[in-house]
Structures are given as structure tokens and as C-alpha cells.
């Protein structure tokens, strides 16, 4: 059992990445049982990620909103943009495109200010996808290129933004 929320949250994210949802759910419940940590915004964040993976978007939005409010109140500047980016992505996918885009744009500014190149790259890629899905190819391209450049600075995997740019360029005949 974890006694440290940070380590437990990292384990939950790893389990989610490996699609081991039952184990992730169990670990989240154990995180909530750590004395003095029941209201930790990081626990709400990883629980929100779990809710997304098990297709409970409304629950995820509630958890993300609570995580965001608590992270801001606790001065967790490291967590705030992560929550904003995830919440924005989910809002956009749920049909609340404008609010989701604003949230992701705010997260991108926060990642940039903090020098978190990998997270900034991923968020710019997500914002670009939103534009591309709605036919705004110029804006999508304008975001994919810096996503790739910023990702290089942080040593990010460039597979997705490069793939997206390649598909776009092929689609547009460039």
C-alpha cells in the first residue's frame, strides 16, 4: 500500500497506460485511505484520469474540477496546468469545444511559463487536433509546428505531432 500520494499517483498513471484498470481503481481507493491525504488534488486528478479511461466523462469532469480548485487553493502550480489540460481535452471531446480550447490554451501558457516543454508540446498537439477536426487546417498547422519544436527541447516523443503533421500535409497535397 502506498504511503506517499506522489508515488501512488505515478503507479496509477502507469497502470492506466498499461490498461490495467482494475488495479488502477484499487490503487486510487488506497490513495484515498492515506491518513491526511483524502482531499489531495493529485488523487482527484488520477481518479479523473481513471474515470476517462473507464468512460465516465461526467465523473471525470467533477473530479478534474475539484482537483483544479484544490490545486489552486493549495498552491500546487505543478499540478494546475496538468489538470487544466486534461479537463480541457475532455470538455472539447464532450462537445464543449470553446471552453475546452480556452482551458487547454491556459494550460499551454502555464506550461510555457514553467518551462515544461514535453507537456507544452502535448497540449499544443491536442489544441491543433481540435482545430483540425473542425476544418481549421491553417491554425492546426500553425500549432503542430511549435509542438514539434518545443517537444525537441524537452526530449518528448514527437511521434504524434509528426504523424498529425504528415497526415495533414498529405491531405492538403503539400
mmCIF file of C-alpha atoms in Angstrom:
data_model
loop_
_atom_site.group_PDB
_atom_site.id
_atom_site.type_symbol
_atom_site.label_atom_id
_atom_site.label_comp_id
_atom_site.label_asym_id
_atom_site.label_seq_id
_atom_site.Cartn_x
_atom_site.Cartn_y
_atom_site.Cartn_z
ATOM 1 C CA UNK A 1 0.000 0.000 0.000
ATOM 2 C CA UNK A 2 1.285 3.439 -0.829
ATOM 3 C CA UNK A 3 2.045 5.875 1.960
ATOM 4 C CA UNK A 4 3.045 8.577 -0.496
ATOM 5 C CA UNK A 5 0.454 10.128 -2.818
ATOM 6 C CA UNK A 6 3.069 11.121 -5.415
ATOM 7 C CA UNK A 7 4.370 7.548 -5.751
ATOM 8 C CA UNK A 8 0.861 6.113 -5.717
ATOM 9 C CA UNK A 9 -0.335 8.554 -8.359
ATOM 10 C CA UNK A 10 2.611 7.658 -10.583
ATOM 11 C CA UNK A 11 1.697 4.000 -10.165
ATOM 12 C CA UNK A 12 -1.949 4.715 -11.089
ATOM 13 C CA UNK A 13 -0.853 6.540 -14.251
ATOM 14 C CA UNK A 14 1.431 3.629 -15.151
ATOM 15 C CA UNK A 15 -1.392 1.153 -14.609
ATOM 16 C CA UNK A 16 -3.704 3.252 -16.785
ATOM 17 C CA UNK A 17 -1.064 3.368 -19.510
ATOM 18 C CA UNK A 18 -0.875 -0.437 -19.347
ATOM 19 C CA UNK A 19 -4.704 -0.661 -19.459
ATOM 20 C CA UNK A 20 -4.794 -2.353 -16.057
ATOM 21 C CA UNK A 21 -7.959 -0.558 -14.999
ATOM 22 C CA UNK A 22 -8.984 -2.806 -12.104
ATOM 23 C CA UNK A 23 -5.611 -2.386 -10.436
ATOM 24 C CA UNK A 24 -5.689 1.357 -11.074
ATOM 25 C CA UNK A 25 -9.128 1.589 -9.451
ATOM 26 C CA UNK A 26 -7.858 -0.328 -6.416
ATOM 27 C CA UNK A 27 -4.813 1.930 -6.122
ATOM 28 C CA UNK A 28 -6.977 5.077 -6.262
ATOM 29 C CA UNK A 29 -9.116 3.738 -3.427
ATOM 30 C CA UNK A 30 -5.960 3.083 -1.421
ATOM 31 C CA UNK A 31 -4.695 6.600 -2.101
ATOM 32 C CA UNK A 32 -7.918 7.959 -0.615
ATOM 33 C CA UNK A 33 -7.238 5.970 2.562
ATOM 34 C CA UNK A 34 -3.843 7.535 3.283
ATOM 35 C CA UNK A 35 -4.235 9.467 6.559
ATOM 36 C CA UNK A 36 -4.417 13.210 5.984
ATOM 37 C CA UNK A 37 -4.457 12.857 2.188
ATOM 38 C CA UNK A 38 -8.141 12.224 1.451
ATOM 39 C CA UNK A 39 -8.506 15.619 -0.225
ATOM 40 C CA UNK A 40 -5.204 15.677 -2.088
ATOM 41 C CA UNK A 41 -5.777 17.230 -5.535
ATOM 42 C CA UNK A 42 -3.371 14.745 -7.102
ATOM 43 C CA UNK A 43 -5.626 11.875 -6.038
ATOM 44 C CA UNK A 44 -8.622 13.584 -7.631
ATOM 45 C CA UNK A 45 -6.573 14.129 -10.788
ATOM 46 C CA UNK A 46 -5.551 10.480 -11.209
ATOM 47 C CA UNK A 47 -9.088 9.402 -10.280
ATOM 48 C CA UNK A 48 -10.284 11.696 -13.081
ATOM 49 C CA UNK A 49 -7.866 10.064 -15.498
ATOM 50 C CA UNK A 50 -9.245 6.673 -14.434
ATOM 51 C CA UNK A 51 -12.807 7.921 -14.976
ATOM 52 C CA UNK A 52 -11.885 8.965 -18.525
ATOM 53 C CA UNK A 53 -10.396 5.540 -19.229
ATOM 54 C CA UNK A 54 -13.497 3.715 -17.958
ATOM 55 C CA UNK A 55 -15.718 6.049 -19.998
ATOM 56 C CA UNK A 56 -17.240 8.039 -17.149
ATOM 57 C CA UNK A 57 -16.749 11.554 -18.566
ATOM 58 C CA UNK A 58 -19.156 13.351 -16.224
ATOM 59 C CA UNK A 59 -17.463 11.839 -13.174
ATOM 60 C CA UNK A 60 -14.091 12.783 -14.657
ATOM 61 C CA UNK A 61 -15.161 16.412 -15.114
ATOM 62 C CA UNK A 62 -16.314 16.612 -11.494
ATOM 63 C CA UNK A 63 -13.013 15.135 -10.304
ATOM 64 C CA UNK A 64 -10.960 17.431 -12.534
ATOM 65 C CA UNK A 65 -12.876 20.495 -11.344
ATOM 66 C CA UNK A 66 -12.380 19.513 -7.695
ATOM 67 C CA UNK A 67 -8.714 18.746 -8.334
ATOM 68 C CA UNK A 68 -8.232 22.107 -10.045
ATOM 69 C CA UNK A 69 -9.899 24.044 -7.229
ATOM 70 C CA UNK A 70 -7.875 22.212 -4.587
ATOM 71 C CA UNK A 71 -4.609 22.525 -6.518
ATOM 72 C CA UNK A 72 -5.112 26.272 -6.847
ATOM 73 C CA UNK A 73 -6.044 26.599 -3.171
ATOM 74 C CA UNK A 74 -3.020 24.523 -2.125
ATOM 75 C CA UNK A 75 -0.624 26.469 -4.376
ATOM 76 C CA UNK A 76 0.153 23.374 -6.475
ATOM 77 C CA UNK A 77 1.391 25.226 -9.554
ATOM 78 C CA UNK A 78 2.965 21.997 -10.777
ATOM 79 C CA UNK A 79 -0.420 20.278 -10.927
ATOM 80 C CA UNK A 80 -2.707 23.105 -12.087
ATOM 81 C CA UNK A 81 -1.751 23.059 -15.801
ATOM 82 C CA UNK A 82 -1.880 19.247 -15.924
ATOM 83 C CA UNK A 83 -5.427 19.311 -14.613
ATOM 84 C CA UNK A 84 -6.393 22.176 -16.934
ATOM 85 C CA UNK A 85 -5.025 20.350 -19.981
ATOM 86 C CA UNK A 86 -6.837 17.111 -19.131
ATOM 87 C CA UNK A 87 -10.071 18.922 -18.272
ATOM 88 C CA UNK A 88 -9.856 20.983 -21.464
ATOM 89 C CA UNK A 89 -9.267 17.924 -23.622
ATOM 90 C CA UNK A 90 -12.296 16.193 -22.063
ATOM 91 C CA UNK A 91 -14.515 19.269 -22.390
ATOM 92 C CA UNK A 92 -13.601 19.576 -26.072
ATOM 93 C CA UNK A 93 -14.296 15.890 -26.689
ATOM 94 C CA UNK A 94 -17.621 16.241 -24.864
ATOM 95 C CA UNK A 95 -18.803 18.944 -27.250
ATOM 96 C CA UNK A 96 -17.850 21.957 -25.138
ATOM 97 C CA UNK A 97 -15.213 22.983 -27.643
ATOM 98 C CA UNK A 98 -14.868 26.667 -26.747
ATOM 99 C CA UNK A 99 -14.482 26.084 -23.017
ATOM 100 C CA UNK A 100 -12.156 23.147 -23.644
ATOM 101 C CA UNK A 101 -9.993 25.160 -26.020
ATOM 102 C CA UNK A 102 -9.748 28.031 -23.526
ATOM 103 C CA UNK A 103 -8.739 25.633 -20.764
ATOM 104 C CA UNK A 104 -6.075 23.979 -22.938
ATOM 105 C CA UNK A 105 -4.761 27.379 -24.049
ATOM 106 C CA UNK A 106 -4.449 28.475 -20.424
ATOM 107 C CA UNK A 107 -2.638 25.225 -19.615
ATOM 108 C CA UNK A 108 -0.273 25.799 -22.541
ATOM 109 C CA UNK A 109 0.616 29.269 -21.233
ATOM 110 C CA UNK A 110 1.251 27.836 -17.773
ATOM 111 C CA UNK A 111 3.431 25.037 -19.164
ATOM 112 C CA UNK A 112 5.382 27.565 -21.221
ATOM 113 C CA UNK A 113 5.926 29.831 -18.210
ATOM 114 C CA UNK A 114 7.118 26.858 -16.156
ATOM 115 C CA UNK A 115 9.410 25.579 -18.929
ATOM 116 C CA UNK A 116 7.612 22.213 -19.134
ATOM 117 C CA UNK A 117 8.426 21.524 -22.770
ATOM 118 C CA UNK A 118 7.038 17.986 -23.004
ATOM 119 C CA UNK A 119 3.663 18.931 -21.516
ATOM 120 C CA UNK A 120 3.538 22.086 -23.639
ATOM 121 C CA UNK A 121 4.249 20.047 -26.764
ATOM 122 C CA UNK A 122 1.485 17.565 -25.928
ATOM 123 C CA UNK A 123 -1.005 20.330 -25.172
ATOM 124 C CA UNK A 124 -0.232 22.231 -28.378
ATOM 125 C CA UNK A 125 -0.755 18.969 -30.274
ATOM 126 C CA UNK A 126 -4.146 18.486 -28.589
ATOM 127 C CA UNK A 127 -5.208 22.056 -29.399
ATOM 128 C CA UNK A 128 -4.063 21.524 -33.002
ATOM 129 C CA UNK A 129 -6.196 18.378 -33.235
ATOM 130 C CA UNK A 130 -9.236 20.367 -32.108
ATOM 131 C CA UNK A 131 -8.655 22.871 -34.910
ATOM 132 C CA UNK A 132 -8.025 20.143 -37.485
ATOM 133 C CA UNK A 133 -11.179 18.241 -36.539
ATOM 134 C CA UNK A 134 -13.184 21.364 -37.251
ATOM 135 C CA UNK A 135 -11.552 22.081 -40.611
ATOM 136 C CA UNK A 136 -9.234 24.862 -39.477
ATOM 137 C CA UNK A 137 -6.148 23.455 -41.188
ATOM 138 C CA UNK A 138 -4.089 26.648 -41.114
ATOM 139 C CA UNK A 139 -4.433 27.053 -37.343
ATOM 140 C CA UNK A 140 -3.839 23.336 -36.834
ATOM 141 C CA UNK A 141 -0.628 23.520 -38.841
ATOM 142 C CA UNK A 142 0.402 26.678 -37.004
ATOM 143 C CA UNK A 143 0.167 24.771 -33.710
ATOM 144 C CA UNK A 144 1.706 21.478 -34.826
ATOM 145 C CA UNK A 145 4.966 23.087 -35.899
ATOM 146 C CA UNK A 146 5.701 24.680 -32.483
ATOM 147 C CA UNK A 147 4.507 21.479 -30.799
ATOM 148 C CA UNK A 148 7.311 19.674 -32.603
ATOM 149 C CA UNK A 149 9.921 22.371 -31.910
ATOM 150 C CA UNK A 150 9.068 22.642 -28.200
ATOM 151 C CA UNK A 151 8.951 18.858 -27.928
ATOM 152 C CA UNK A 152 12.503 18.664 -29.274
ATOM 153 C CA UNK A 153 13.654 20.994 -26.492
ATOM 154 C CA UNK A 154 12.162 18.722 -23.849
ATOM 155 C CA UNK A 155 13.096 15.399 -25.402
ATOM 156 C CA UNK A 156 9.428 14.498 -25.969
ATOM 157 C CA UNK A 157 8.259 11.720 -28.211
ATOM 158 C CA UNK A 158 7.402 13.527 -31.418
ATOM 159 C CA UNK A 159 5.528 10.584 -32.907
ATOM 160 C CA UNK A 160 2.019 12.073 -32.606
ATOM 161 C CA UNK A 161 2.651 15.658 -33.729
ATOM 162 C CA UNK A 162 4.819 14.441 -36.617
ATOM 163 C CA UNK A 163 2.171 11.894 -37.608
ATOM 164 C CA UNK A 164 -0.540 14.555 -37.410
ATOM 165 C CA UNK A 165 1.508 16.994 -39.478
ATOM 166 C CA UNK A 166 2.308 14.295 -42.054
ATOM 167 C CA UNK A 167 -1.337 13.313 -42.422
ATOM 168 C CA UNK A 168 -2.333 16.972 -42.714
ATOM 169 C CA UNK A 169 0.320 17.741 -45.320
ATOM 170 C CA UNK A 170 -0.690 14.656 -47.328
ATOM 171 C CA UNK A 171 -4.379 15.587 -47.068
ATOM 172 C CA UNK A 172 -3.622 19.095 -48.305
ATOM 173 C CA UNK A 173 -1.346 17.824 -51.091
ATOM 174 C CA UNK A 174 1.749 19.599 -49.845
#
